[in-house]
Structure formats: C-alpha cells, structure tokens
CSV table of C-alpha atoms and ligand atoms in Angstrom, one decimal:
chain,number,residue,atom,x,y,z
A,62,UNK,CA,66.6,94.8,152.1
A,63,UNK,CA,70.4,95.5,152.0
A,64,UNK,CA,72.4,95.9,155.3
A,65,UNK,CA,71.9,99.5,156.4
A,66,UNK,CA,74.5,101.7,157.9
A,67,UNK,CA,74.1,101.9,161.8
A,68,UNK,CA,74.7,105.6,162.0
A,69,UNK,CA,74.4,108.6,159.7
A,70,UNK,CA,75.7,112.2,159.9
A,71,UNK,CA,73.3,115.0,159.1
A,72,UNK,CA,74.4,118.6,158.3
A,73,UNK,CA,71.7,121.1,159.0
A,74,UNK,CA,71.7,123.7,156.1
A,75,UNK,CA,68.6,125.6,157.0
A,76,UNK,CA,70.4,128.7,158.4
A,77,UNK,CA,72.1,129.1,155.1
A,78,UNK,CA,70.1,127.4,152.4
A,79,UNK,CA,66.8,128.2,154.2
A,80,UNK,CA,67.3,131.8,155.4
A,81,UNK,CA,68.9,132.8,152.1
A,82,UNK,CA,65.7,131.9,150.2
A,83,UNK,CA,63.2,133.7,152.4
A,84,UNK,CA,62.1,136.9,150.7
A,85,UNK,CA,62.1,138.8,154.0
A,86,UNK,CA,65.5,139.2,155.8
A,87,UNK,CA,65.3,137.3,159.1
A,88,UNK,CA,66.6,139.6,161.9
A,89,UNK,CA,70.1,138.6,163.0
A,90,UNK,CA,69.1,138.0,166.7
A,91,UNK,CA,66.5,135.5,165.4
A,92,UNK,CA,69.0,133.7,163.3
A,93,UNK,CA,71.3,133.4,166.3
A,94,UNK,CA,68.5,132.1,168.5
A,95,UNK,CA,67.5,129.5,165.9
A,96,UNK,CA,71.0,128.3,165.3
A,97,UNK,CA,71.6,128.0,169.1
A,98,UNK,CA,68.4,125.9,169.3
A,99,UNK,CA,69.6,123.7,166.5
A,100,UNK,CA,73.0,123.3,168.0
A,101,UNK,CA,71.3,122.0,171.2
A,102,UNK,CA,69.3,119.2,169.3
A,103,UNK,CA,72.3,116.8,168.9
A,104,UNK,CA,72.9,117.9,165.3
A,105,UNK,CA,76.7,117.7,164.9
A,106,UNK,CA,77.0,119.7,161.8
A,107,UNK,CA,75.3,123.0,160.9
A,108,UNK,CA,76.0,125.3,157.9
A,109,UNK,CA,75.4,128.6,159.6
A,110,UNK,CA,75.8,131.2,156.9
A,111,UNK,CA,77.6,132.2,153.7
A,112,UNK,CA,80.1,134.9,152.8
A,113,UNK,CA,78.5,136.0,149.5
A,114,UNK,CA,78.4,139.5,148.5
A,115,UNK,CA,75.9,141.4,150.8
A,116,UNK,CA,74.5,143.3,147.9
A,117,UNK,CA,73.8,140.1,145.9
A,118,UNK,CA,72.2,138.2,148.8
A,119,UNK,CA,71.1,140.7,151.5
A,120,UNK,CA,69.4,137.8,153.4
A,121,UNK,CA,72.9,136.7,154.5
A,122,UNK,CA,74.6,140.2,154.8
A,123,UNK,CA,75.0,139.6,158.5
A,124,UNK,CA,77.3,136.5,158.2
A,125,UNK,CA,80.0,138.1,160.5
A,126,UNK,CA,77.4,139.1,163.1
A,127,UNK,CA,75.8,135.7,163.0
A,128,UNK,CA,79.1,133.9,163.4
A,129,UNK,CA,80.2,136.2,166.2
A,130,UNK,CA,76.8,135.8,168.1
A,131,UNK,CA,76.2,132.1,168.0
A,132,UNK,CA,77.3,129.8,170.8
A,133,UNK,CA,80.2,127.5,170.1
A,134,UNK,CA,79.2,124.2,171.8
A,135,UNK,CA,81.7,121.4,171.9
A,136,UNK,CA,81.1,118.6,169.4
A,137,UNK,CA,79.1,120.8,166.9
A,138,UNK,CA,80.9,121.6,163.7
A,139,UNK,CA,79.9,124.8,162.0
A,140,UNK,CA,80.5,125.4,158.3
A,141,UNK,CA,80.2,128.5,156.2
A,142,UNK,CA,79.6,128.6,152.5
A,143,UNK,CA,82.4,130.4,150.5
A,144,UNK,CA,81.7,131.7,147.0
A,145,UNK,CA,85.2,133.0,146.2
A,146,UNK,CA,88.5,134.3,147.5
A,147,UNK,CA,87.0,137.5,148.8
A,148,UNK,CA,84.4,135.5,150.7
A,149,UNK,CA,87.3,133.3,152.1
A,150,UNK,CA,89.2,136.4,153.2
A,151,UNK,CA,86.2,137.8,155.0
A,152,UNK,CA,85.5,134.3,156.7
A,153,UNK,CA,89.0,134.0,157.8
A,154,UNK,CA,88.8,137.1,160.0
A,155,UNK,CA,86.7,134.9,162.2
A,156,UNK,CA,88.6,131.7,161.8
A,157,UNK,CA,88.0,130.5,165.4
A,158,UNK,CA,84.2,130.7,164.9
A,159,UNK,CA,83.8,127.9,162.4
A,160,UNK,CA,85.3,124.6,161.3
A,161,UNK,CA,84.4,123.7,157.8
A,162,UNK,CA,84.2,125.6,154.5
A,163,UNK,CA,81.8,124.6,151.7
A,164,UNK,CA,82.3,125.5,148.1
A,165,UNK,CA,79.8,125.1,145.3
A,166,UNK,CA,79.3,125.0,141.6
A,167,UNK,CA,76.8,123.4,139.3
A,168,UNK,CA,77.3,120.4,137.0
A,169,UNK,CA,75.2,122.0,134.3
A,170,UNK,CA,76.7,124.7,132.2
A,171,UNK,CA,73.4,126.7,132.0
A,172,UNK,CA,72.6,126.4,135.6
A,173,UNK,CA,76.2,127.4,136.6
A,174,UNK,CA,76.2,130.3,134.2
A,175,UNK,CA,72.8,131.6,135.5
A,176,UNK,CA,74.0,131.1,139.1
A,177,UNK,CA,77.5,132.4,139.1
A,178,UNK,CA,78.0,133.7,135.5
A,179,UNK,CA,80.8,131.4,134.8
A,180,UNK,CA,81.5,128.2,132.8
A,181,UNK,CA,82.0,125.0,134.8
A,182,UNK,CA,85.7,125.1,133.9
A,183,UNK,CA,86.0,128.7,135.1
A,184,UNK,CA,84.3,127.9,138.4
A,185,UNK,CA,86.5,124.9,138.9
A,186,UNK,CA,89.6,126.9,138.3
A,187,UNK,CA,88.4,129.6,140.7
A,188,UNK,CA,87.5,127.0,143.4
A,189,UNK,CA,90.8,125.2,143.0
A,190,UNK,CA,92.5,128.6,143.9
A,191,UNK,CA,90.3,129.1,146.9
A,192,UNK,CA,90.2,125.5,148.3
A,193,UNK,CA,94.0,125.3,148.6
A,194,UNK,CA,94.4,128.4,150.9
A,195,UNK,CA,91.3,127.3,152.9
A,196,UNK,CA,92.9,123.8,153.5
A,197,UNK,CA,96.2,125.6,154.3
A,198,UNK,CA,94.3,127.5,157.1
A,199,UNK,CA,93.2,124.2,158.6
A,200,UNK,CA,89.6,124.3,157.4
A,201,UNK,CA,87.9,121.1,156.5
A,202,UNK,CA,86.6,121.6,152.9
A,203,UNK,CA,83.4,120.3,151.2
A,204,UNK,CA,82.6,120.8,147.5
A,205,UNK,CA,78.9,120.9,146.8
A,206,UNK,CA,77.8,120.1,143.2
A,207,UNK,CA,74.3,121.5,142.3
A,208,UNK,CA,72.1,119.8,139.6
A,209,UNK,CA,74.0,116.5,140.1
A,210,UNK,CA,70.9,114.5,139.2
A,211,UNK,CA,69.4,116.6,136.5
A,212,UNK,CA,69.1,120.2,135.3
A,213,UNK,CA,65.8,122.2,134.8
A,214,UNK,CA,67.4,123.9,131.7
A,215,UNK,CA,69.4,121.1,130.2
A,216,UNK,CA,67.6,117.9,131.4
A,217,UNK,CA,70.0,115.0,131.8
A,218,UNK,CA,73.3,115.6,133.5
A,219,UNK,CA,75.8,112.8,132.7
A,220,UNK,CA,77.0,111.0,135.9
A,221,UNK,CA,80.5,111.0,134.3
A,222,UNK,CA,80.6,114.8,134.2
A,223,UNK,CA,79.4,115.1,137.8
A,224,UNK,CA,82.0,112.6,139.0
A,225,UNK,CA,84.8,114.2,137.0
A,226,UNK,CA,83.9,117.5,138.7
A,227,UNK,CA,83.9,115.7,142.0
A,228,UNK,CA,87.3,114.3,141.3
A,229,UNK,CA,88.7,117.8,140.6
A,230,UNK,CA,87.3,119.1,143.8
A,231,UNK,CA,88.8,116.2,145.7
A,232,UNK,CA,92.1,116.7,144.0
A,233,UNK,CA,91.9,120.4,145.1
A,234,UNK,CA,91.6,119.3,148.7
A,235,UNK,CA,87.9,118.8,149.4
A,236,UNK,CA,87.5,115.7,151.7
A,237,UNK,CA,83.8,115.7,151.3
A,238,UNK,CA,81.6,116.1,148.2
A,239,UNK,CA,78.0,116.9,148.4
A,240,UNK,CA,75.7,116.0,145.5
A,241,UNK,CA,72.7,118.3,145.2
A,242,UNK,CA,69.4,117.4,143.6
A,243,UNK,CA,68.8,121.2,143.2
A,244,UNK,CA,65.3,121.1,141.6
A,245,UNK,CA,64.2,117.6,142.8
A,246,UNK,CA,64.6,115.6,139.6
A,247,UNK,CA,66.2,112.5,141.1
A,248,UNK,CA,64.4,109.2,141.6
A,249,UNK,CA,65.5,106.4,143.9
A,250,UNK,CA,66.7,104.0,141.1
A,251,UNK,CA,68.9,106.8,139.6
A,252,UNK,CA,70.2,107.6,143.1
A,253,UNK,CA,71.3,104.1,143.8
A,254,UNK,CA,73.2,103.9,140.4
A,255,UNK,CA,74.7,107.3,141.0
A,256,UNK,CA,76.1,106.6,144.5
A,257,UNK,CA,77.3,103.1,143.3
A,258,UNK,CA,79.3,104.8,140.6
A,259,UNK,CA,80.5,107.6,142.9
A,260,UNK,CA,81.8,105.2,145.6
A,261,UNK,CA,83.9,103.5,143.0
A,262,UNK,CA,85.5,106.7,141.8
A,263,UNK,CA,85.8,108.7,144.9
A,264,UNK,CA,87.5,106.4,147.5
A,265,UNK,CA,88.3,108.0,150.8
A,266,UNK,CA,86.1,111.0,150.1
A,267,UNK,CA,83.0,111.5,152.2
A,268,UNK,CA,79.9,111.4,149.9
A,269,UNK,CA,77.0,113.5,151.0
A,270,UNK,CA,73.5,113.4,149.7
A,271,UNK,CA,71.5,116.6,149.4
A,272,UNK,CA,68.0,116.1,148.3
A,273,UNK,CA,65.1,118.5,147.6
A,274,UNK,CA,61.5,117.7,148.1
A,275,UNK,CA,60.4,119.6,145.0
A,276,UNK,CA,58.4,116.6,143.7
A,277,UNK,CA,57.9,114.8,147.1
A,278,UNK,CA,60.7,112.3,146.5
A,279,UNK,CA,63.3,113.6,148.9
A,280,UNK,CA,62.8,110.9,151.5
A,281,UNK,CA,62.6,108.1,149.0
A,282,UNK,CA,65.9,109.3,147.5
A,283,UNK,CA,67.5,109.5,150.9
A,284,UNK,CA,66.5,105.9,151.6
A,285,UNK,CA,67.9,104.8,148.3
A,286,UNK,CA,71.2,106.6,149.1
A,287,UNK,CA,71.3,105.0,152.6
A,288,UNK,CA,70.7,101.6,151.0
A,289,UNK,CA,73.7,102.3,148.8
A,290,UNK,CA,75.9,103.0,151.8
A,291,UNK,CA,75.7,106.8,152.0
A,292,UNK,CA,76.0,107.9,155.6
A,293,UNK,CA,76.2,111.6,155.1
A,294,UNK,CA,73.1,113.8,154.5
A,295,UNK,CA,72.2,117.5,154.2
A,296,UNK,CA,68.7,118.7,155.0
A,297,UNK,CA,66.9,121.7,156.3
A,298,UNK,CA,64.7,122.1,159.4
A,299,UNK,CA,61.1,122.9,158.7
A,300,UNK,CA,61.8,122.1,154.9
A,301,UNK,CA,63.1,125.6,154.5
A,302,UNK,CA,65.2,126.6,151.6
A,303,UNK,CA,65.7,125.1,148.2
A,304,UNK,CA,66.0,126.5,144.8
A,305,UNK,CA,63.6,129.2,143.4
A,306,UNK,CA,63.6,127.4,140.1
A,307,UNK,CA,61.0,126.1,139.2
A,308,UNK,CA,59.0,128.9,140.8
A,309,UNK,CA,57.0,127.9,143.8
A,310,UNK,CA,59.1,124.8,144.4
A,311,UNK,CA,59.4,123.6,148.0
A,312,UNK,CA,62.7,123.2,149.6
A,313,UNK,CA,65.2,120.7,151.1
A,314,UNK,CA,64.1,117.6,152.7
A,315,UNK,CA,63.1,118.5,156.2
A,316,UNK,CA,65.7,117.5,158.7
A,317,UNK,CA,63.0,116.3,161.2
A,318,UNK,CA,61.3,114.2,158.5
A,319,UNK,CA,64.8,112.6,157.7
A,320,UNK,CA,65.6,112.1,161.4
A,321,UNK,CA,62.1,110.5,162.1
A,322,UNK,CA,62.5,108.1,159.1
A,323,UNK,CA,66.0,107.0,160.0
A,324,UNK,CA,65.5,106.6,163.7
A,325,UNK,CA,62.2,104.7,163.2
A,326,UNK,CA,64.4,102.3,161.0
A,327,UNK,CA,67.0,101.9,163.7
A,328,UNK,CA,69.6,104.1,162.1
A,329,UNK,CA,71.2,106.4,164.7
A,330,UNK,CA,71.2,110.1,163.9
A,331,UNK,CA,72.2,111.4,167.4
A,332,UNK,CA,69.4,114.1,167.1
A,333,UNK,CA,66.7,114.6,169.8
A,334,UNK,CA,63.7,114.7,167.5
A,335,UNK,CA,61.4,116.6,169.9
A,336,UNK,CA,64.1,119.3,170.4
A,337,UNK,CA,64.4,119.6,166.6
A,338,UNK,CA,60.6,119.9,166.2
A,339,UNK,CA,60.8,122.8,168.7
A,340,UNK,CA,63.4,124.5,166.7
A,341,UNK,CA,61.3,124.2,163.6
A,342,UNK,CA,58.2,125.4,165.3
A,343,UNK,CA,60.2,128.5,166.5
A,344,UNK,CA,61.4,129.0,162.9
A,345,UNK,CA,57.8,128.9,161.8
A,346,UNK,CA,56.8,131.6,164.3
A,347,UNK,CA,59.7,133.8,163.3
A,348,UNK,CA,59.1,133.4,159.6
A,349,UNK,CA,55.3,133.7,160.0
A,350,UNK,CA,54.0,131.1,157.6
A,351,UNK,CA,53.4,127.4,157.8
A,352,UNK,CA,56.5,125.4,156.9
A,353,UNK,CA,56.4,122.3,154.8
A,354,UNK,CA,57.9,119.6,157.2
A,355,UNK,CA,55.6,116.7,157.8
A,356,UNK,CA,56.8,115.7,161.3
A,357,UNK,CA,56.4,119.4,162.4
A,358,UNK,CA,52.7,119.0,161.6
A,359,UNK,CA,52.1,115.4,162.7
A,360,UNK,CA,54.6,115.2,165.6
A,361,UNK,CA,56.9,112.2,166.2
A,362,UNK,CA,55.6,108.6,165.8
A,363,UNK,CA,54.3,107.4,169.1
A,364,UNK,CA,54.2,103.7,169.8
A,365,UNK,CA,52.4,104.4,173.1
A,366,UNK,CA,49.2,105.1,171.3
A,367,UNK,CA,48.5,108.3,173.2
A,368,UNK,CA,47.8,110.5,170.2
B,6,ZN,ZN1,69.4,122.6,149.1
C-alpha cells in the first residue's frame, strides 16, 4: 500500500448538488437548519447554494435567503456555485456571507451543450470572463469539470482534453479544480492514472475528486485518488444529489461513508461522524424518503462490540 496522506479536506456539496436534485423544493428554513447542522460537524468547507436562474432551477431560487439566514461559524468556508456573470453579480451583493466561488462546465461537448447550451470553448470563454472579476473581489475560485471520467452520451472523454480545460481554468484564476465523475463511469485504475497525469500538469493547483456512486464505485474511486495523493474531496451528506442522467441514478458519494472509511484508515477528516450522521438523519426526515448512505443505516463502526 502506498503512503497515504495524513489528512484530507472534504467539501460538503449536499445543500447545492443535493437540494437542487430533489423534485420537491425544500423549505428555506429547513435548508438553513440543515446547513447549520453541517457547519457544526467539523466540516470545513460547504457548498451552500447556487446563483442559477430561479426559473431554471426553482429548487435553489432562495439562494439569497439561505445565504442571509445561515450562521457564519469561524473556520468554515462557504462556497456558492456561479453559472455566469449575472449569477456573480447577484452573489456579490452578499459578499460577506461566503468565501469561495465555484464555476462549472463539462468536458464532453454533448453533455455541456445539453447542460448549458454552449460549446466547451464558449463556456470556457464565458467562465474566463467571470472568474477574473470574482478573483478581483477576493473570492477563492474553484473550477469544476463534469464528465471528467466519461460521458453518458459520448463515452470516453480523453484525459488530455480534461486537463487542457483544467489548465485554462487555472490560468483564468481558479486555484482549485474539481473533477466530477458525473454519471459514475470511473474505475479505480482509471482514477489513479488520471490523477497521476493531473498532478504532473497542474502543479500548485488543488486537485479535488468528486465521485458519484451511480455504479457503487464511489468509495473505491475515492480510495484510488487518496492513494494517488489526492487530499481534497467533494461529497454529499446522505448520498443526496447527483445527476439525473441516467434516470434513477443515485447521487454523490455519501460524506458520512467517506468520513467513516478515511477515519477508520487513520486519515484525519476533522469531522465528527456522529454529528454528521445526525445531520443526514435530519435531512432524511425533511425530505421524507430513505437516503442512500450506508453509514446512515448501519451507524459508525464500533470496536467496543456493543452493537
Ligand atoms: Zn455531484
């Protein structure tokens, strides 16, 4: 086994990626309650909402109210997803309420066009124009690249293309690049090769792994990334979220599953697993259906033998 990193950083994306993909709109007060719970678990990074057009994604139409209503605990960095200049302008009216801005596009032409109705080149040009002013406003910027490990419409997505997009985003001012396995196509061998290549080309950029559990390989892929030296992960409490393509697919790797695996391996996450499970249990009540997370069902590993 290779030497593992001693600590990892986990960004909780459930309040954005998860709440956005629920068919029912979660009441603003419940979102605020859940984010406050998450912020008390030891998670240091939380993506709290997105400034997308309210008529396009009504689930997140209350972005401003959520930002205004959540607590602002010391040591927890809040990020918001920004789709375009209009979104940045809206977000900046509450500049003191968050720390990081995340920008996204897809590495597959078909997926990008279905998602934002643009070519990759058009998206990159747009984002370059938005990231620069965001950096100018003192925001820490992350670029997130969907379908980095495969596309449901096009199949293989060449690593070179993904890394070329990542380089453009880094040149534009993103100090972190997230690589999303949007429909759960990645496998651990591929993940190791991918992050090996990425580390060589993106020196000084924080590389973040964002895996979906669509085919049950989210944790295996996270372990492969960890073994390749990746120390930054994105996941979603309760296994919320994910991409609605293919239909019925499950969501992001559950944060509590990731935290449980890492901490059982001796890799420090800083997260209080019991508090996180409580947050997921509360989300399950609010949403009103069983969530996919394993640790939420099974509870934490106990070496006392009481369960
Ligand atoms: Zn996701």
